[in-house]
Amino acid sequence: MAQLDTVPSEGSTMLNISGFYFQKNKAAKINDNVIYWRCQLNRDKSVNCKSTCKTVDGLLVGKPSPHNHSSNSENTGRVLKFRDACKKRCNKENKLSLNKIYLQELGNAVR
């Protein structure tokens, strides 16, 4: 079993496995520690990737099934982290404008 790289995304978490991003698909009915994931591009009609994987207690079991596309760019993870940082700051820092938070976080992301 391999340790996973997770990335926050819209109140959820995505897995990054060798440059491919997976979204949570479902949890097992009997055991909440078993989670099934599917490729982030599953719903993209132009790609419709069917790759899936499974985690148990936060660890990858086996290898993901094959993808029908090349791996996502490194920028995908950076964009997800940037978006999450902006959302968190907007919820915490009500006195700062969205524009100011965006520009500050953009400056942090570029460094």
Short mmCIF file of N, CA and C in Angstrom, two decimals:
data_model
loop_
_atom_site.label_atom_id
_atom_site.label_comp_id
_atom_site.label_asym_id
_atom_site.label_seq_id
_atom_site.Cartn_x
_atom_site.Cartn_y
_atom_site.Cartn_z
N MET A 1 0.84 -1.18 0.00
CA MET A 1 0.00 0.00 0.00
C MET A 1 0.88 1.24 0.00
N ALA A 2 0.46 2.27 -0.73
CA ALA A 2 1.24 3.50 -0.85
C ALA A 2 0.59 4.65 -0.09
N GLN A 3 1.43 5.56 0.43
CA GLN A 3 0.93 6.76 1.08
C GLN A 3 0.43 7.70 0.00
N LEU A 4 -0.60 8.49 0.30
CA LEU A 4 -1.24 9.32 -0.71
C LEU A 4 -0.97 10.80 -0.52
N ASP A 5 -0.95 11.52 -1.63
CA ASP A 5 -0.85 12.97 -1.64
C ASP A 5 -2.27 13.50 -1.84
N THR A 6 -2.79 14.23 -0.86
CA THR A 6 -4.15 14.75 -0.96
C THR A 6 -4.13 16.25 -1.19
N VAL A 7 -5.16 16.73 -1.86
CA VAL A 7 -5.30 18.15 -2.19
C VAL A 7 -6.72 18.55 -1.85
N PRO A 8 -6.91 19.66 -1.06
CA PRO A 8 -8.28 20.10 -0.77
C PRO A 8 -8.96 20.61 -2.04
N SER A 9 -10.25 20.35 -2.14
CA SER A 9 -11.01 20.79 -3.31
C SER A 9 -12.48 20.96 -2.97
N GLU A 10 -12.95 22.19 -3.02
CA GLU A 10 -14.37 22.51 -2.82
C GLU A 10 -14.99 21.74 -1.66
N GLY A 11 -14.40 21.86 -0.49
CA GLY A 11 -14.96 21.23 0.70
C GLY A 11 -14.74 19.73 0.78
N SER A 12 -14.01 19.20 -0.16
CA SER A 12 -13.73 17.77 -0.18
C SER A 12 -12.22 17.58 -0.31
N THR A 13 -11.82 16.41 -0.71
CA THR A 13 -10.41 16.12 -0.90
C THR A 13 -10.23 15.36 -2.20
N MET A 14 -9.15 15.66 -2.89
CA MET A 14 -8.80 14.91 -4.09
C MET A 14 -7.49 14.20 -3.83
N LEU A 15 -7.31 13.06 -4.48
CA LEU A 15 -6.05 12.33 -4.40
C LEU A 15 -5.21 12.65 -5.62
N ASN A 16 -3.92 12.79 -5.41
CA ASN A 16 -2.98 12.95 -6.52
C ASN A 16 -2.11 11.70 -6.52
N ILE A 17 -2.29 10.88 -7.52
CA ILE A 17 -1.49 9.66 -7.66
C ILE A 17 -0.75 9.75 -8.97
N SER A 18 0.54 9.98 -8.89
CA SER A 18 1.42 10.08 -10.08
C SER A 18 0.92 11.11 -11.09
N GLY A 19 0.43 12.23 -10.59
CA GLY A 19 -0.03 13.30 -11.48
C GLY A 19 -1.47 13.16 -11.96
N PHE A 20 -2.15 12.11 -11.55
CA PHE A 20 -3.57 11.93 -11.88
C PHE A 20 -4.39 12.27 -10.64
N TYR A 21 -5.46 13.04 -10.82
CA TYR A 21 -6.29 13.45 -9.69
C TYR A 21 -7.58 12.63 -9.66
N PHE A 22 -7.92 12.18 -8.45
CA PHE A 22 -9.12 11.37 -8.23
C PHE A 22 -10.06 12.07 -7.27
N GLN A 23 -11.36 11.98 -7.55
CA GLN A 23 -12.40 12.50 -6.67
C GLN A 23 -13.05 11.35 -5.93
N LYS A 24 -13.50 11.64 -4.70
CA LYS A 24 -14.19 10.61 -3.92
C LYS A 24 -15.47 10.21 -4.66
N ASN A 25 -15.64 8.93 -4.85
CA ASN A 25 -16.83 8.42 -5.53
C ASN A 25 -17.85 7.95 -4.51
N LYS A 26 -17.43 7.08 -3.58
CA LYS A 26 -18.35 6.60 -2.55
C LYS A 26 -17.56 5.91 -1.45
N ALA A 27 -18.21 5.80 -0.31
CA ALA A 27 -17.64 5.04 0.81
C ALA A 27 -18.39 3.72 0.90
N ALA A 28 -17.71 2.71 1.35
CA ALA A 28 -18.35 1.40 1.49
C ALA A 28 -19.46 1.49 2.54
N LYS A 29 -20.55 0.80 2.31
CA LYS A 29 -21.69 0.85 3.23
C LYS A 29 -21.37 0.22 4.58
N ILE A 30 -20.56 -0.80 4.58
CA ILE A 30 -20.27 -1.53 5.82
C ILE A 30 -19.12 -0.90 6.59
N ASN A 31 -18.10 -0.43 5.88
CA ASN A 31 -16.90 0.07 6.52
C ASN A 31 -16.55 1.46 5.97
N ASP A 32 -16.67 2.50 6.80
CA ASP A 32 -16.39 3.87 6.37
C ASP A 32 -14.92 4.09 6.04
N ASN A 33 -14.04 3.19 6.46
CA ASN A 33 -12.62 3.35 6.18
C ASN A 33 -12.25 2.96 4.76
N VAL A 34 -13.20 2.37 4.03
CA VAL A 34 -12.98 1.99 2.64
C VAL A 34 -13.63 3.05 1.76
N ILE A 35 -12.81 3.68 0.90
CA ILE A 35 -13.33 4.72 0.01
C ILE A 35 -12.96 4.38 -1.42
N TYR A 36 -13.91 4.54 -2.31
CA TYR A 36 -13.70 4.32 -3.73
C TYR A 36 -13.58 5.69 -4.39
N TRP A 37 -12.62 5.80 -5.31
CA TRP A 37 -12.31 7.06 -5.99
C TRP A 37 -12.41 6.87 -7.48
N ARG A 38 -12.69 7.96 -8.21
CA ARG A 38 -12.69 7.89 -9.67
C ARG A 38 -11.91 9.08 -10.23
N CYS A 39 -11.42 8.92 -11.44
CA CYS A 39 -10.62 9.96 -12.07
C CYS A 39 -11.40 11.26 -12.14
N GLN A 40 -10.70 12.35 -11.90
CA GLN A 40 -11.31 13.68 -11.95
C GLN A 40 -11.94 13.94 -13.32
N LEU A 41 -11.42 13.34 -14.37
CA LEU A 41 -11.93 13.57 -15.71
C LEU A 41 -13.03 12.59 -16.11
N ASN A 42 -13.60 11.91 -15.12
CA ASN A 42 -14.68 10.96 -15.38
C ASN A 42 -15.90 11.63 -16.00
N ARG A 43 -16.22 12.82 -15.54
CA ARG A 43 -17.43 13.50 -16.04
C ARG A 43 -17.17 14.41 -17.23
N ASP A 44 -15.92 14.57 -17.59
CA ASP A 44 -15.57 15.38 -18.76
C ASP A 44 -15.95 14.56 -20.00
N LYS A 45 -16.96 15.01 -20.73
CA LYS A 45 -17.49 14.23 -21.85
C LYS A 45 -16.45 13.99 -22.95
N SER A 46 -15.49 14.90 -23.08
CA SER A 46 -14.48 14.71 -24.13
C SER A 46 -13.45 13.66 -23.74
N VAL A 47 -13.31 13.38 -22.44
CA VAL A 47 -12.32 12.40 -21.97
C VAL A 47 -13.01 11.14 -21.45
N ASN A 48 -13.96 11.32 -20.55
CA ASN A 48 -14.75 10.23 -19.97
C ASN A 48 -13.86 9.09 -19.45
N CYS A 49 -12.87 9.45 -18.65
CA CYS A 49 -11.93 8.46 -18.12
C CYS A 49 -12.60 7.58 -17.07
N LYS A 50 -12.39 6.29 -17.14
CA LYS A 50 -13.03 5.33 -16.23
C LYS A 50 -12.09 4.81 -15.14
N SER A 51 -10.92 5.44 -14.99
CA SER A 51 -9.96 4.97 -14.00
C SER A 51 -10.51 5.14 -12.58
N THR A 52 -10.32 4.12 -11.76
CA THR A 52 -10.77 4.14 -10.37
C THR A 52 -9.68 3.58 -9.47
N CYS A 53 -9.82 3.84 -8.18
CA CYS A 53 -8.92 3.24 -7.20
C CYS A 53 -9.66 3.13 -5.87
N LYS A 54 -9.01 2.48 -4.93
CA LYS A 54 -9.64 2.22 -3.63
C LYS A 54 -8.62 2.50 -2.53
N THR A 55 -9.09 3.12 -1.44
CA THR A 55 -8.25 3.33 -0.27
C THR A 55 -8.89 2.67 0.94
N VAL A 56 -8.05 2.19 1.83
CA VAL A 56 -8.49 1.63 3.11
C VAL A 56 -7.67 2.31 4.19
N ASP A 57 -8.35 2.92 5.14
CA ASP A 57 -7.67 3.66 6.21
C ASP A 57 -6.68 4.67 5.66
N GLY A 58 -7.03 5.32 4.55
CA GLY A 58 -6.18 6.36 3.97
C GLY A 58 -5.00 5.87 3.16
N LEU A 59 -4.91 4.56 2.92
CA LEU A 59 -3.82 4.00 2.15
C LEU A 59 -4.35 3.38 0.86
N LEU A 60 -3.63 3.58 -0.22
CA LEU A 60 -4.02 3.04 -1.52
C LEU A 60 -3.88 1.53 -1.54
N VAL A 61 -4.91 0.86 -2.04
CA VAL A 61 -4.89 -0.60 -2.15
C VAL A 61 -4.70 -0.92 -3.64
N GLY A 62 -3.62 -1.61 -3.95
CA GLY A 62 -3.34 -1.96 -5.34
C GLY A 62 -2.96 -0.74 -6.16
N LYS A 63 -3.16 -0.84 -7.48
CA LYS A 63 -2.86 0.27 -8.38
C LYS A 63 -4.16 0.75 -9.01
N PRO A 64 -4.24 2.05 -9.35
CA PRO A 64 -5.43 2.52 -10.06
C PRO A 64 -5.56 1.84 -11.41
N SER A 65 -6.79 1.68 -11.86
CA SER A 65 -6.99 1.13 -13.20
C SER A 65 -6.46 2.14 -14.22
N PRO A 66 -6.18 1.70 -15.45
CA PRO A 66 -5.55 2.58 -16.45
C PRO A 66 -6.40 3.80 -16.81
N HIS A 67 -5.72 4.89 -17.13
CA HIS A 67 -6.38 6.11 -17.61
C HIS A 67 -6.36 6.10 -19.13
N ASN A 68 -7.25 6.86 -19.75
CA ASN A 68 -7.26 6.98 -21.20
C ASN A 68 -6.74 8.35 -21.65
N HIS A 69 -5.93 9.00 -20.80
CA HIS A 69 -5.38 10.32 -21.08
C HIS A 69 -4.05 10.46 -20.35
N SER A 70 -3.30 11.49 -20.69
CA SER A 70 -2.03 11.72 -20.01
C SER A 70 -2.30 12.33 -18.63
N SER A 71 -1.28 12.31 -17.77
CA SER A 71 -1.47 12.81 -16.40
C SER A 71 -1.75 14.31 -16.42
N ASN A 72 -2.47 14.75 -15.39
CA ASN A 72 -2.79 16.16 -15.25
C ASN A 72 -1.51 16.93 -14.98
N SER A 73 -1.49 18.16 -15.40
CA SER A 73 -0.28 18.96 -15.19
C SER A 73 -0.08 19.22 -13.71
N GLU A 74 1.15 19.56 -13.36
CA GLU A 74 1.48 19.90 -11.98
C GLU A 74 0.68 21.11 -11.52
N ASN A 75 0.26 21.94 -12.47
CA ASN A 75 -0.48 23.15 -12.13
C ASN A 75 -1.86 22.86 -11.53
N THR A 76 -2.44 21.71 -11.84
CA THR A 76 -3.77 21.40 -11.32
C THR A 76 -3.76 21.43 -9.79
N GLY A 77 -2.79 20.79 -9.18
CA GLY A 77 -2.68 20.79 -7.71
C GLY A 77 -2.46 22.19 -7.17
N ARG A 78 -1.64 22.97 -7.85
CA ARG A 78 -1.39 24.34 -7.40
C ARG A 78 -2.65 25.18 -7.47
N VAL A 79 -3.44 25.00 -8.52
CA VAL A 79 -4.69 25.75 -8.66
C VAL A 79 -5.67 25.37 -7.56
N LEU A 80 -5.78 24.07 -7.27
CA LEU A 80 -6.68 23.62 -6.21
C LEU A 80 -6.26 24.18 -4.85
N LYS A 81 -4.97 24.18 -4.57
CA LYS A 81 -4.48 24.72 -3.30
C LYS A 81 -4.72 26.22 -3.21
N PHE A 82 -4.50 26.93 -4.32
CA PHE A 82 -4.75 28.38 -4.38
C PHE A 82 -6.22 28.69 -4.11
N ARG A 83 -7.09 27.97 -4.78
CA ARG A 83 -8.54 28.19 -4.62
C ARG A 83 -8.98 27.92 -3.18
N ASP A 84 -8.44 26.84 -2.60
CA ASP A 84 -8.80 26.50 -1.22
C ASP A 84 -8.30 27.57 -0.24
N ALA A 85 -7.09 28.07 -0.46
CA ALA A 85 -6.54 29.11 0.41
C ALA A 85 -7.40 30.38 0.33
N CYS A 86 -7.83 30.75 -0.86
CA CYS A 86 -8.69 31.93 -1.03
C CYS A 86 -10.02 31.75 -0.30
N LYS A 87 -10.62 30.57 -0.46
CA LYS A 87 -11.91 30.30 0.20
C LYS A 87 -11.79 30.36 1.71
N LYS A 88 -10.74 29.75 2.25
CA LYS A 88 -10.56 29.75 3.70
C LYS A 88 -10.39 31.16 4.22
N ARG A 89 -9.58 31.97 3.52
CA ARG A 89 -9.36 33.34 3.97
C ARG A 89 -10.63 34.18 3.86
N CYS A 90 -11.41 33.96 2.82
CA CYS A 90 -12.67 34.72 2.66
C CYS A 90 -13.63 34.41 3.81
N ASN A 91 -13.65 33.16 4.25
CA ASN A 91 -14.52 32.79 5.37
C ASN A 91 -14.02 33.35 6.70
N LYS A 92 -12.71 33.47 6.87
CA LYS A 92 -12.15 33.94 8.14
C LYS A 92 -12.00 35.45 8.21
N GLU A 93 -11.62 36.07 7.11
CA GLU A 93 -11.27 37.49 7.10
C GLU A 93 -12.34 38.32 6.40
N ASN A 94 -13.41 38.58 7.10
CA ASN A 94 -14.55 39.29 6.52
C ASN A 94 -14.25 40.76 6.20
N LYS A 95 -13.24 41.34 6.84
CA LYS A 95 -12.96 42.77 6.65
C LYS A 95 -12.15 43.05 5.40
N LEU A 96 -11.47 42.03 4.86
CA LEU A 96 -10.70 42.22 3.64
C LEU A 96 -11.58 41.93 2.43
N SER A 97 -11.38 42.70 1.37
CA SER A 97 -12.15 42.46 0.15
C SER A 97 -11.65 41.19 -0.53
N LEU A 98 -12.53 40.60 -1.30
CA LEU A 98 -12.18 39.40 -2.05
C LEU A 98 -11.01 39.69 -2.99
N ASN A 99 -11.03 40.85 -3.61
CA ASN A 99 -9.96 41.23 -4.54
C ASN A 99 -8.60 41.27 -3.83
N LYS A 100 -8.57 41.83 -2.62
CA LYS A 100 -7.32 41.93 -1.87
C LYS A 100 -6.80 40.54 -1.48
N ILE A 101 -7.71 39.70 -1.01
CA ILE A 101 -7.32 38.32 -0.65
C ILE A 101 -6.80 37.59 -1.88
N TYR A 102 -7.49 37.73 -2.99
CA TYR A 102 -7.09 37.07 -4.24
C TYR A 102 -5.68 37.50 -4.64
N LEU A 103 -5.42 38.81 -4.62
CA LEU A 103 -4.11 39.29 -5.03
C LEU A 103 -3.01 38.85 -4.07
N GLN A 104 -3.30 38.84 -2.77
CA GLN A 104 -2.31 38.38 -1.80
C GLN A 104 -2.00 36.89 -2.00
N GLU A 105 -3.04 36.09 -2.16
CA GLU A 105 -2.82 34.66 -2.36
C GLU A 105 -2.14 34.37 -3.70
N LEU A 106 -2.45 35.16 -4.70
CA LEU A 106 -1.79 35.00 -5.99
C LEU A 106 -0.30 35.28 -5.84
N GLY A 107 0.03 36.31 -5.08
CA GLY A 107 1.44 36.61 -4.81
C GLY A 107 2.13 35.48 -4.08
N ASN A 108 1.42 34.86 -3.13
CA ASN A 108 1.99 33.71 -2.38
C ASN A 108 2.18 32.51 -3.31
N ALA A 109 1.27 32.30 -4.23
CA ALA A 109 1.32 31.13 -5.11
C ALA A 109 2.46 31.24 -6.13
N VAL A 110 2.78 32.46 -6.52
CA VAL A 110 3.80 32.67 -7.55
C VAL A 110 5.20 32.47 -6.97
N ARG A 111 5.37 32.72 -5.70
CA ARG A 111 6.71 32.59 -5.07
C ARG A 111 7.20 31.19 -5.07
#
